[in-house]
Amino acid sequence: MITLLKNVDCYCPEHIGIRDILLAGEKIYKMQPDIPCTDRILIENVIDCGEMKAFPGFIDQHVHILGGGGEEGFPSHVEEIHIDSMVKAGVTTAVGLLGADGITRSLASLYAKAKALELQGITTFMYSGWYSVPFRTLTQDIVSDLVLIDKVIGVGEIALADHRSSNPTREELLKMASQVHLGGMLGGKAGILHLHLGDGKAGLSLLIDLINNSDLPMEEFVPTHTNRNPRLFEQAIEYCLSGGNIDLTAGETAGITISDAFGRLLDKKVDWHLVTVSSDANGSIPGGGVGSIQCIYDDIIGCIREEGIDPSTALRPVTENAAKRLKLYPRKGTLQEGSDADILLLDEDYNLKKVFARGKLILEQ
Ligand code: ZN
């Protein structure tokens, strides 16, 4: 399928102005100020975008695609995610993971759901493991999972500083991180240790202690939910200033909202490339409620529309930064020739009108 998008205002995420974009198969083949559409036999679909904005498809690195929770027993299990809700939230790449419930939900089911979503049009990856140590694997060995299973790009979410955590020791965490590091190297993957941070007193201290006492690279670790309370967020700012990645959870209202967190982090002049945002979609929220994937779109667009944050800055945590963190760049997280054709088209009020995923139009509204 060859599609030509005419007159698109492109944020790659840096703003480069009006371009035509030629999509061939799953890729962006050309991006130029003017691509003539003379060959109507080859170009099957020409869409005049009338200066609509184009953003890279969002990357959500924390999605409970099988549903999470069960915090109040079996009736409280959260449902699986539906492809439509992901696409409506602008998510064209997602990383699925298990949470606290690694008993009634398995990595085999997670893998099957990730495969199903991929066949439905988006790109998916997954983390091995669950909240606890010893962690679950698909092949009985985490290094093998990373080397042999294409979809596995790390381990997570391992819970720290949380009453639901298995409270791993520094040595247990170090062993796990070492295996993830080796598996990532051998498999050519990011090799991420994705860490759930709860409201517990310890906060990031175990992670900081581990990093200070090991030879592992800091970029391997991605602590998430770091905006869930003011104390943890303060610690996260310091951690980020010292070179660590931090992942913020969209839809946060009890802690620090994404727009407040962005404001604080920008004021502190952290290295913006270290900041990512994910949704925690379909996870159960302590005290009731379910994480919604729509939050990732609403929060990022809210930062642009209501807070006046420059679109390129607001987009980076869910596009370029996330892609680099997960070692998917420049295939994902950017609009450029040779990248996957994952493109969001928005009107002048930032309403999502069309979504292309790997070159196919999968949403039009
Ligand atoms: Zn979590």
PDB file of C-alpha atoms in Angstrom, residues 208-345:
ATOM      1  CA  ILE A 208      20.230   4.199  44.388  1.00  0.00           C
ATOM      2  CA  ASP A 209      22.135   1.929  46.757  1.00  0.00           C
ATOM      3  CA  LEU A 210      22.325  -0.777  44.083  1.00  0.00           C
ATOM      4  CA  ILE A 211      23.585   1.626  41.415  1.00  0.00           C
ATOM      5  CA  ASN A 212      26.199   3.059  43.773  1.00  0.00           C
ATOM      6  CA  ASN A 213      27.466  -0.421  44.588  1.00  0.00           C
ATOM      7  CA  SER A 214      27.477  -2.129  41.204  1.00  0.00           C
ATOM      8  CA  ASP A 215      29.015  -1.735  37.774  1.00  0.00           C
ATOM      9  CA  LEU A 216      25.710  -1.831  35.902  1.00  0.00           C
ATOM     10  CA  PRO A 217      24.802   1.101  33.638  1.00  0.00           C
ATOM     11  CA  MET A 218      22.248   3.498  35.119  1.00  0.00           C
ATOM     12  CA  GLU A 219      20.256   3.560  31.857  1.00  0.00           C
ATOM     13  CA  GLU A 220      19.194  -0.058  32.399  1.00  0.00           C
ATOM     14  CA  PHE A 221      16.860   0.974  35.214  1.00  0.00           C
ATOM     15  CA  VAL A 222      13.486   2.620  34.626  1.00  0.00           C
ATOM     16  CA  PRO A 223      11.655   3.389  37.866  1.00  0.00           C
ATOM     17  CA  THR A 224       7.996   4.198  37.198  1.00  0.00           C
ATOM     18  CA  HIS A 225       5.069   5.843  39.044  1.00  0.00           C
ATOM     19  CA  THR A 226       7.669   8.367  40.264  1.00  0.00           C
ATOM     20  CA  ASN A 227       5.027  11.138  40.400  1.00  0.00           C
ATOM     21  CA  ARG A 228       2.704   9.208  42.719  1.00  0.00           C
ATOM     22  CA  ASN A 229       3.466  11.303  45.829  1.00  0.00           C
ATOM     23  CA  PRO A 230       5.445  14.485  46.567  1.00  0.00           C
ATOM     24  CA  ARG A 231       8.173  12.739  48.591  1.00  0.00           C
ATOM     25  CA  LEU A 232       8.907  10.193  45.862  1.00  0.00           C
ATOM     26  CA  PHE A 233       8.783  12.891  43.194  1.00  0.00           C
ATOM     27  CA  GLU A 234      11.397  15.002  45.045  1.00  0.00           C
ATOM     28  CA  GLN A 235      13.619  11.928  45.220  1.00  0.00           C
ATOM     29  CA  ALA A 236      12.976  11.273  41.514  1.00  0.00           C
ATOM     30  CA  ILE A 237      14.074  14.808  40.565  1.00  0.00           C
ATOM     31  CA  GLU A 238      17.399  14.267  42.363  1.00  0.00           C
ATOM     32  CA  TYR A 239      17.744  10.818  40.779  1.00  0.00           C
ATOM     33  CA  CYS A 240      17.115  12.329  37.336  1.00  0.00           C
ATOM     34  CA  LEU A 241      19.582  15.161  37.970  1.00  0.00           C
ATOM     35  CA  SER A 242      22.195  12.502  38.751  1.00  0.00           C
ATOM     36  CA  GLY A 243      21.583  10.876  35.341  1.00  0.00           C
ATOM     37  CA  GLY A 244      18.812   8.343  36.018  1.00  0.00           C
ATOM     38  CA  ASN A 245      15.742   7.694  33.851  1.00  0.00           C
ATOM     39  CA  ILE A 246      12.381   8.448  35.392  1.00  0.00           C
ATOM     40  CA  ASP A 247       9.010   7.311  34.111  1.00  0.00           C
ATOM     41  CA  LEU A 248       5.892   9.261  35.113  1.00  0.00           C
ATOM     42  CA  THR A 249       2.406   7.772  35.190  1.00  0.00           C
ATOM     43  CA  ALA A 250      -0.287   9.605  33.238  1.00  0.00           C
ATOM     44  CA  GLY A 251      -3.690  10.213  34.824  1.00  0.00           C
ATOM     45  CA  GLU A 252      -2.129  10.836  38.248  1.00  0.00           C
ATOM     46  CA  THR A 253      -4.341  13.100  40.329  1.00  0.00           C
ATOM     47  CA  ALA A 254      -3.598  12.106  43.944  1.00  0.00           C
ATOM     48  CA  GLY A 255       0.119  12.761  43.457  1.00  0.00           C
ATOM     49  CA  ILE A 256       1.749  15.130  40.940  1.00  0.00           C
ATOM     50  CA  THR A 257      -0.105  15.573  37.651  1.00  0.00           C
ATOM     51  CA  ILE A 258       1.854  15.256  34.410  1.00  0.00           C
ATOM     52  CA  SER A 259       1.585  18.985  33.692  1.00  0.00           C
ATOM     53  CA  ASP A 260       2.837  19.877  37.204  1.00  0.00           C
ATOM     54  CA  ALA A 261       5.594  17.283  36.940  1.00  0.00           C
ATOM     55  CA  PHE A 262       6.702  18.623  33.547  1.00  0.00           C
ATOM     56  CA  GLY A 263       6.721  22.159  34.950  1.00  0.00           C
ATOM     57  CA  ARG A 264       8.872  21.149  37.933  1.00  0.00           C
ATOM     58  CA  LEU A 265      11.285  19.052  35.880  1.00  0.00           C
ATOM     59  CA  LEU A 266      11.730  21.784  33.275  1.00  0.00           C
ATOM     60  CA  ASP A 267      12.309  24.364  36.029  1.00  0.00           C
ATOM     61  CA  LYS A 268      14.978  22.116  37.496  1.00  0.00           C
ATOM     62  CA  LYS A 269      16.548  21.807  34.039  1.00  0.00           C
ATOM     63  CA  VAL A 270      16.803  18.013  34.165  1.00  0.00           C
ATOM     64  CA  ASP A 271      18.103  16.285  31.053  1.00  0.00           C
ATOM     65  CA  TRP A 272      14.746  16.016  29.263  1.00  0.00           C
ATOM     66  CA  HIS A 273      15.864  12.889  27.388  1.00  0.00           C
ATOM     67  CA  LEU A 274      15.700  10.994  30.687  1.00  0.00           C
ATOM     68  CA  VAL A 275      11.967  11.641  31.189  1.00  0.00           C
ATOM     69  CA  THR A 276       9.252   9.323  29.861  1.00  0.00           C
ATOM     70  CA  VAL A 277       5.511   8.953  30.475  1.00  0.00           C
ATOM     71  CA  SER A 278       3.414   5.769  30.430  1.00  0.00           C
ATOM     72  CA  SER A 279      -0.237   5.059  31.192  1.00  0.00           C
ATOM     73  CA  ASP A 280      -0.417   2.070  33.609  1.00  0.00           C
ATOM     74  CA  ALA A 281      -3.563   1.318  31.592  1.00  0.00           C
ATOM     75  CA  ASN A 282      -5.882  -1.439  32.805  1.00  0.00           C
ATOM     76  CA  GLY A 283      -3.963  -1.735  36.050  1.00  0.00           C
ATOM     77  CA  SER A 284      -6.032  -1.516  39.189  1.00  0.00           C
ATOM     78  CA  ILE A 285      -5.570   1.654  41.204  1.00  0.00           C
ATOM     79  CA  PRO A 286      -5.258   1.103  44.977  1.00  0.00           C
ATOM     80  CA  GLY A 287      -8.463   2.197  46.641  1.00  0.00           C
ATOM     81  CA  GLY A 288     -10.517   1.648  43.513  1.00  0.00           C
ATOM     82  CA  GLY A 289     -10.517   2.571  39.848  1.00  0.00           C
ATOM     83  CA  VAL A 290      -8.754   1.394  36.753  1.00  0.00           C
ATOM     84  CA  GLY A 291      -5.893   3.034  34.838  1.00  0.00           C
ATOM     85  CA  SER A 292      -7.048   4.382  31.486  1.00  0.00           C
ATOM     86  CA  ILE A 293      -4.902   4.517  28.385  1.00  0.00           C
ATOM     87  CA  GLN A 294      -6.701   7.676  27.249  1.00  0.00           C
ATOM     88  CA  CYS A 295      -4.840   9.535  30.037  1.00  0.00           C
ATOM     89  CA  ILE A 296      -1.577   9.418  28.108  1.00  0.00           C
ATOM     90  CA  TYR A 297      -3.115  11.335  25.190  1.00  0.00           C
ATOM     91  CA  ASP A 298      -5.145  13.693  27.360  1.00  0.00           C
ATOM     92  CA  ASP A 299      -2.199  14.560  29.610  1.00  0.00           C
ATOM     93  CA  ILE A 300       0.282  15.202  26.798  1.00  0.00           C
ATOM     94  CA  ILE A 301      -2.221  17.229  24.773  1.00  0.00           C
ATOM     95  CA  GLY A 302      -3.288  19.045  27.969  1.00  0.00           C
ATOM     96  CA  CYS A 303       0.339  20.127  28.510  1.00  0.00           C
ATOM     97  CA  ILE A 304       0.349  21.638  25.003  1.00  0.00           C
ATOM     98  CA  ARG A 305      -3.158  23.094  24.896  1.00  0.00           C
ATOM     99  CA  GLU A 306      -3.729  24.235  28.468  1.00  0.00           C
ATOM    100  CA  GLU A 307      -0.212  24.712  29.843  1.00  0.00           C
ATOM    101  CA  GLY A 308       1.332  26.146  26.691  1.00  0.00           C
ATOM    102  CA  ILE A 309       4.261  23.741  26.727  1.00  0.00           C
ATOM    103  CA  ASP A 310       5.962  23.612  23.348  1.00  0.00           C
ATOM    104  CA  PRO A 311       4.585  20.529  21.459  1.00  0.00           C
ATOM    105  CA  SER A 312       8.057  19.121  20.728  1.00  0.00           C
ATOM    106  CA  THR A 313       8.920  19.205  24.436  1.00  0.00           C
ATOM    107  CA  ALA A 314       5.593  17.699  25.511  1.00  0.00           C
ATOM    108  CA  LEU A 315       5.830  14.934  22.893  1.00  0.00           C
ATOM    109  CA  ARG A 316       9.369  13.733  23.567  1.00  0.00           C
ATOM    110  CA  PRO A 317       8.564  11.650  26.706  1.00  0.00           C
ATOM    111  CA  VAL A 318       6.061   9.512  24.747  1.00  0.00           C
ATOM    112  CA  THR A 319       7.924   9.421  21.427  1.00  0.00           C
ATOM    113  CA  GLU A 320      11.662   9.970  20.979  1.00  0.00           C
ATOM    114  CA  ASN A 321      12.697   9.547  24.636  1.00  0.00           C
ATOM    115  CA  ALA A 322      10.683   6.340  25.065  1.00  0.00           C
ATOM    116  CA  ALA A 323      11.986   4.943  21.757  1.00  0.00           C
ATOM    117  CA  LYS A 324      15.586   5.635  22.731  1.00  0.00           C
ATOM    118  CA  ARG A 325      15.077   4.161  26.181  1.00  0.00           C
ATOM    119  CA  LEU A 326      13.625   0.958  24.694  1.00  0.00           C
ATOM    120  CA  LYS A 327      16.254   0.859  21.913  1.00  0.00           C
ATOM    121  CA  LEU A 328      13.594   1.256  19.224  1.00  0.00           C
ATOM    122  CA  TYR A 329      14.910   4.537  17.801  1.00  0.00           C
ATOM    123  CA  PRO A 330      14.789   5.604  14.942  1.00  0.00           C
ATOM    124  CA  ARG A 331      12.397   2.828  13.882  1.00  0.00           C
ATOM    125  CA  LYS A 332       9.906   4.266  16.399  1.00  0.00           C
ATOM    126  CA  GLY A 333       9.366   7.591  18.154  1.00  0.00           C
ATOM    127  CA  THR A 334      10.073   9.904  15.229  1.00  0.00           C
ATOM    128  CA  LEU A 335       8.863  10.989  11.802  1.00  0.00           C
ATOM    129  CA  GLN A 336      11.701  10.559   9.344  1.00  0.00           C
ATOM    130  CA  GLU A 337      12.476   8.663   6.171  1.00  0.00           C
ATOM    131  CA  GLY A 338      13.012   4.982   6.977  1.00  0.00           C
ATOM    132  CA  SER A 339      11.022   5.033  10.234  1.00  0.00           C
ATOM    133  CA  ASP A 340       7.887   2.967  10.740  1.00  0.00           C
ATOM    134  CA  ALA A 341       4.879   4.890   9.425  1.00  0.00           C
ATOM    135  CA  ASP A 342       3.274   5.347  12.882  1.00  0.00           C
ATOM    136  CA  ILE A 343       1.637   8.750  12.454  1.00  0.00           C
ATOM    137  CA  LEU A 344      -1.025  10.673  14.358  1.00  0.00           C
ATOM    138  CA  LEU A 345      -2.897  13.375  12.428  1.00  0.00           C
TER     139      LEU A 345
END
